[in-house]
Amino acid sequence: MYLKSIHLRHWGCHDDLPIAFDEGLNICIGPNGVGKSTLYHAIVAALTVKHDATNQRVAAFRSWGRDGFGPTASLEIVRADGVWSLTKTYLHEPRCLLVGDPASKASLEAKGKVAEQHLEAWLASDGAAGRLLLTLWSDQNDPISVFRPIPGVKPLPAGSLLEKVLAKAARPEAAGPFAALKRAVAEQYGERFTPQKMAIKTGSDLD
């Protein structure tokens, strides 16, 4: 599973932001204050935060300077069974809509709680590839912090993908944490995906 595109509307500092992604590793670069963190957090939120949530975290999604509009994220997600469209709106007229491409095996339309249940099932069943989609975001000043144990969360199994990445990112010869993390992710990605079509390699631990 990978993210093909995202379109943010009335979300924090982004009033209308469409972004397309490649199948490989995508890096977002820009000066402070342009909304890079907002973009990353919106991706994670759309995948993990229920559309009808009303807590303080959701309140932070509210548009800057625009009232009466619910922050909305529209994602195109590619899975083995086809291309899916996920749209979530928070706070003002909240909704969740999950639609599969009728031209493929992904022929389904689900709304509200039913759509949320389908999304939860995806993230639970997609293995390491699905978990990486949610996990490869960390604090700008310490990009390997995401791999450290979290209190109350089951530790990583020995030899897992994230554990290997953490070990390589922590090497003393690395020229800064971002450089180390980039090399480590590239190495692990190369072991599991073909360079041309980015398909999962036969015999890899994702196969």
mmCIF file of C-alpha atoms in Angstrom:
data_model
loop_
_atom_site.group_PDB
_atom_site.id
_atom_site.type_symbol
_atom_site.label_atom_id
_atom_site.label_comp_id
_atom_site.label_asym_id
_atom_site.label_seq_id
_atom_site.Cartn_x
_atom_site.Cartn_y
_atom_site.Cartn_z
ATOM 1 C CA MET A 1 0.000 0.000 0.000
ATOM 2 C CA TYR A 2 1.319 3.467 -0.830
ATOM 3 C CA LEU A 3 0.014 7.014 -0.961
ATOM 4 C CA LYS A 4 -0.418 8.307 -4.521
ATOM 5 C CA SER A 5 -1.684 11.807 -3.713
ATOM 6 C CA ILE A 6 -3.241 14.042 -1.081
ATOM 7 C CA HIS A 7 -5.356 17.189 -1.388
ATOM 8 C CA LEU A 8 -5.791 19.373 1.695
ATOM 9 C CA ARG A 9 -8.572 21.959 1.920
ATOM 10 C CA HIS A 10 -9.059 24.424 4.785
ATOM 11 C CA TRP A 11 -6.489 22.506 6.860
ATOM 12 C CA GLY A 12 -4.351 24.666 9.119
ATOM 13 C CA CYS A 13 -2.220 26.969 6.965
ATOM 14 C CA HIS A 14 -3.183 25.122 3.756
ATOM 15 C CA ASP A 15 -6.370 26.417 2.161
ATOM 16 C CA ASP A 16 -6.004 24.417 -1.070
ATOM 17 C CA LEU A 17 -2.949 22.148 -1.383
ATOM 18 C CA PRO A 18 -2.770 19.238 -3.887
ATOM 19 C CA ILE A 19 0.347 17.030 -3.681
ATOM 20 C CA ALA A 20 1.266 14.007 -5.854
ATOM 21 C CA PHE A 21 3.747 11.398 -4.616
ATOM 22 C CA ASP A 22 6.058 8.892 -6.314
ATOM 23 C CA GLU A 23 6.057 5.213 -5.370
ATOM 24 C CA GLY A 24 9.495 5.435 -3.769
ATOM 25 C CA LEU A 25 10.759 7.508 -0.868
ATOM 26 C CA ASN A 26 9.372 11.074 -0.953
ATOM 27 C CA ILE A 27 11.175 13.929 0.810
ATOM 28 C CA CYS A 28 9.476 17.256 1.522
ATOM 29 C CA ILE A 29 11.878 20.217 1.620
ATOM 30 C CA GLY A 30 11.127 23.879 2.306
ATOM 31 C CA PRO A 31 11.789 26.796 4.658
ATOM 32 C CA ASN A 32 10.299 27.008 8.128
ATOM 33 C CA GLY A 33 6.672 28.038 8.257
ATOM 34 C CA VAL A 34 5.463 26.779 4.858
ATOM 35 C CA GLY A 35 3.448 23.907 6.371
ATOM 36 C CA LYS A 36 5.608 20.790 5.931
ATOM 37 C CA SER A 37 4.697 19.467 9.368
ATOM 38 C CA THR A 38 1.033 20.283 8.743
ATOM 39 C CA LEU A 39 1.130 18.177 5.570
ATOM 40 C CA TYR A 40 2.748 15.199 7.300
ATOM 41 C CA HIS A 41 0.424 15.339 10.278
ATOM 42 C CA ALA A 42 -2.588 15.568 7.952
ATOM 43 C CA ILE A 43 -1.562 12.315 6.244
ATOM 44 C CA VAL A 44 -1.256 10.493 9.563
ATOM 45 C CA ALA A 45 -4.481 12.035 10.858
ATOM 46 C CA ALA A 46 -6.509 11.044 7.791
ATOM 47 C CA LEU A 47 -5.385 7.449 8.244
ATOM 48 C CA THR A 48 -5.656 7.173 12.016
ATOM 49 C CA VAL A 49 -8.007 9.824 13.473
ATOM 50 C CA LYS A 50 -11.752 9.166 13.294
ATOM 51 C CA HIS A 51 -13.734 11.735 11.317
ATOM 52 C CA ASP A 52 -16.119 12.384 14.225
ATOM 53 C CA ALA A 53 -13.374 12.970 16.801
ATOM 54 C CA THR A 54 -13.699 16.207 18.779
ATOM 55 C CA ASN A 55 -10.585 16.278 20.951
ATOM 56 C CA GLN A 56 -7.910 18.963 21.189
ATOM 57 C CA ARG A 57 -5.789 17.346 18.478
ATOM 58 C CA VAL A 58 -8.615 17.639 15.957
ATOM 59 C CA ALA A 59 -9.204 21.275 16.922
ATOM 60 C CA ALA A 60 -5.645 21.979 15.760
ATOM 61 C CA PHE A 61 -6.659 21.018 12.193
ATOM 62 C CA ARG A 62 -8.921 24.073 11.966
ATOM 63 C CA SER A 63 -8.299 26.433 9.043
ATOM 64 C CA TRP A 64 -6.351 29.603 9.736
ATOM 65 C CA GLY A 65 -8.611 32.606 9.142
ATOM 66 C CA ARG A 66 -11.552 30.730 7.578
ATOM 67 C CA ASP A 67 -14.671 29.930 9.585
ATOM 68 C CA GLY A 68 -17.472 27.601 8.565
ATOM 69 C CA PHE A 69 -15.281 25.111 6.691
ATOM 70 C CA GLY A 70 -14.272 21.686 7.952
ATOM 71 C CA PRO A 71 -10.610 20.722 7.421
ATOM 72 C CA THR A 72 -10.638 18.104 4.664
ATOM 73 C CA ALA A 73 -8.031 15.617 3.453
ATOM 74 C CA SER A 74 -8.557 13.613 0.249
ATOM 75 C CA LEU A 75 -6.111 10.746 -0.298
ATOM 76 C CA GLU A 76 -5.517 8.409 -3.240
ATOM 77 C CA ILE A 77 -4.224 5.104 -1.916
ATOM 78 C CA VAL A 78 -2.871 2.287 -4.079
ATOM 79 C CA ARG A 79 -3.216 -1.278 -2.806
ATOM 80 C CA ALA A 80 -2.872 -4.697 -4.393
ATOM 81 C CA ASP A 81 -6.605 -4.705 -5.163
ATOM 82 C CA GLY A 82 -6.662 -1.314 -6.889
ATOM 83 C CA VAL A 83 -6.790 2.439 -6.299
ATOM 84 C CA TRP A 84 -8.878 3.809 -3.446
ATOM 85 C CA SER A 85 -10.078 7.312 -2.628
ATOM 86 C CA LEU A 86 -10.340 8.332 1.032
ATOM 87 C CA THR A 87 -11.909 11.654 2.028
ATOM 88 C CA LYS A 88 -12.218 12.856 5.614
ATOM 89 C CA THR A 89 -13.692 16.097 6.895
ATOM 90 C CA TYR A 90 -13.403 17.101 10.541
ATOM 91 C CA LEU A 91 -15.230 19.481 12.920
ATOM 92 C CA HIS A 92 -17.737 21.121 10.514
ATOM 93 C CA GLU A 93 -20.098 18.540 8.948
ATOM 94 C CA PRO A 94 -17.617 15.690 9.604
ATOM 95 C CA ARG A 95 -17.640 12.780 7.202
ATOM 96 C CA CYS A 96 -15.580 9.822 6.021
ATOM 97 C CA LEU A 97 -15.923 8.382 2.521
ATOM 98 C CA LEU A 98 -13.951 5.440 1.123
ATOM 99 C CA VAL A 99 -14.437 4.604 -2.561
ATOM 100 C CA GLY A 100 -12.774 1.866 -4.598
ATOM 101 C CA ASP A 101 -12.084 2.114 -8.331
ATOM 102 C CA PRO A 102 -15.009 0.327 -10.033
ATOM 103 C CA ALA A 103 -12.699 -0.658 -12.905
ATOM 104 C CA SER A 104 -10.624 -2.841 -10.559
ATOM 105 C CA LYS A 105 -11.208 -5.366 -7.799
ATOM 106 C CA ALA A 106 -11.553 -2.431 -5.393
ATOM 107 C CA SER A 107 -15.239 -1.880 -6.121
ATOM 108 C CA LEU A 108 -16.735 -0.565 -2.903
ATOM 109 C CA GLU A 109 -18.220 2.584 -1.421
ATOM 110 C CA ALA A 110 -18.348 2.931 2.349
ATOM 111 C CA LYS A 111 -19.259 5.876 4.542
ATOM 112 C CA GLY A 112 -18.884 6.903 8.167
ATOM 113 C CA LYS A 113 -18.088 4.199 10.698
ATOM 114 C CA VAL A 114 -18.157 1.461 8.052
ATOM 115 C CA ALA A 115 -15.437 3.273 6.091
ATOM 116 C CA GLU A 116 -13.391 3.716 9.282
ATOM 117 C CA GLN A 117 -13.633 -0.027 9.956
ATOM 118 C CA HIS A 118 -12.346 -0.839 6.460
ATOM 119 C CA LEU A 119 -9.438 1.548 6.996
ATOM 120 C CA GLU A 120 -8.561 -0.046 10.338
ATOM 121 C CA ALA A 121 -8.598 -3.482 8.712
ATOM 122 C CA TRP A 122 -6.178 -2.283 6.024
ATOM 123 C CA LEU A 123 -3.665 -0.905 8.481
ATOM 124 C CA ALA A 124 -3.818 -4.059 10.570
ATOM 125 C CA SER A 125 -3.330 -6.389 7.596
ATOM 126 C CA ASP A 126 -0.754 -4.634 5.415
ATOM 127 C CA GLY A 127 2.220 -5.777 7.496
ATOM 128 C CA ALA A 128 5.468 -3.825 7.612
ATOM 129 C CA ALA A 129 4.627 -1.840 4.467
ATOM 130 C CA GLY A 130 1.436 -0.516 6.042
ATOM 131 C CA ARG A 131 3.100 0.267 9.356
ATOM 132 C CA LEU A 132 5.881 2.187 7.636
ATOM 133 C CA LEU A 133 3.318 4.471 6.010
ATOM 134 C CA LEU A 134 2.251 5.569 9.478
ATOM 135 C CA THR A 135 5.629 5.442 11.190
ATOM 136 C CA LEU A 136 8.117 7.226 8.934
ATOM 137 C CA TRP A 137 7.408 10.656 10.359
ATOM 138 C CA SER A 138 9.356 12.025 13.289
ATOM 139 C CA ASP A 139 10.432 15.232 14.941
ATOM 140 C CA GLN A 140 12.463 17.472 12.622
ATOM 141 C CA ASN A 141 15.323 17.752 15.112
ATOM 142 C CA ASP A 142 15.563 14.023 15.853
ATOM 143 C CA PRO A 143 14.396 11.917 12.893
ATOM 144 C CA ILE A 144 15.253 8.558 14.482
ATOM 145 C CA SER A 145 13.134 9.224 17.585
ATOM 146 C CA VAL A 146 10.183 7.545 15.859
ATOM 147 C CA PHE A 147 11.959 4.189 16.163
ATOM 148 C CA ARG A 148 12.476 4.380 19.916
ATOM 149 C CA PRO A 149 10.224 2.424 22.303
ATOM 150 C CA ILE A 150 7.038 4.178 23.386
ATOM 151 C CA PRO A 151 5.794 3.601 26.963
ATOM 152 C CA GLY A 152 2.879 1.209 26.972
ATOM 153 C CA VAL A 153 3.476 0.054 23.381
ATOM 154 C CA LYS A 154 4.700 -3.441 22.568
ATOM 155 C CA PRO A 155 8.421 -3.324 21.623
ATOM 156 C CA LEU A 156 9.589 -4.129 18.102
ATOM 157 C CA PRO A 157 10.278 -7.817 17.427
ATOM 158 C CA ALA A 158 13.938 -8.756 17.109
ATOM 159 C CA GLY A 159 15.173 -8.362 13.548
ATOM 160 C CA SER A 160 12.214 -6.240 12.445
ATOM 161 C CA LEU A 161 12.549 -3.710 9.632
ATOM 162 C CA LEU A 162 12.345 -0.685 11.925
ATOM 163 C CA GLU A 163 14.859 -2.177 14.343
ATOM 164 C CA LYS A 164 17.345 -2.660 11.492
ATOM 165 C CA VAL A 165 16.818 0.897 10.270
ATOM 166 C CA LEU A 166 17.379 2.255 13.774
ATOM 167 C CA ALA A 167 20.616 0.301 14.157
ATOM 168 C CA LYS A 168 22.002 1.643 10.869
ATOM 169 C CA ALA A 169 20.828 5.202 11.493
ATOM 170 C CA ALA A 170 22.697 5.239 14.803
ATOM 171 C CA ARG A 171 26.094 4.393 13.261
ATOM 172 C CA PRO A 172 28.785 6.848 14.431
ATOM 173 C CA GLU A 173 30.173 7.387 10.910
ATOM 174 C CA ALA A 174 26.847 8.829 9.725
ATOM 175 C CA ALA A 175 27.028 12.503 8.728
ATOM 176 C CA GLY A 176 24.023 13.663 10.716
ATOM 177 C CA PRO A 177 20.806 11.820 11.636
ATOM 178 C CA PHE A 178 18.917 12.694 8.454
ATOM 179 C CA ALA A 179 21.716 11.391 6.214
ATOM 180 C CA ALA A 180 21.921 8.199 8.244
ATOM 181 C CA LEU A 181 18.176 7.698 8.183
ATOM 182 C CA LYS A 182 17.975 8.274 4.429
ATOM 183 C CA ARG A 183 20.705 5.688 3.740
ATOM 184 C CA ALA A 184 19.168 3.185 6.115
ATOM 185 C CA VAL A 185 15.696 3.502 4.587
ATOM 186 C CA ALA A 186 17.121 3.277 1.047
ATOM 187 C CA GLU A 187 18.996 0.077 1.930
ATOM 188 C CA GLN A 188 15.957 -1.537 3.521
ATOM 189 C CA TYR A 189 13.735 -0.398 0.643
ATOM 190 C CA GLY A 190 16.153 -1.873 -1.892
ATOM 191 C CA GLU A 191 16.071 -5.227 -0.137
ATOM 192 C CA ARG A 192 12.291 -5.422 -0.394
ATOM 193 C CA PHE A 193 11.216 -3.669 -3.613
ATOM 194 C CA THR A 194 12.260 -3.916 -7.263
ATOM 195 C CA PRO A 195 13.881 -0.728 -8.660
ATOM 196 C CA GLN A 196 11.678 -0.487 -11.784
ATOM 197 C CA LYS A 197 8.050 -1.091 -10.802
ATOM 198 C CA MET A 198 8.652 -0.850 -7.051
ATOM 199 C CA ALA A 199 6.976 -4.231 -6.629
ATOM 200 C CA ILE A 200 7.627 -6.334 -3.528
ATOM 201 C CA LYS A 201 10.572 -8.661 -4.163
ATOM 202 C CA THR A 202 9.884 -12.377 -4.150
ATOM 203 C CA GLY A 203 11.349 -13.977 -1.048
ATOM 204 C CA SER A 204 11.589 -10.736 0.939
ATOM 205 C CA ASP A 205 10.030 -10.485 4.393
ATOM 206 C CA LEU A 206 7.115 -8.517 2.878
ATOM 207 C CA ASP A 207 6.339 -11.218 0.289
#
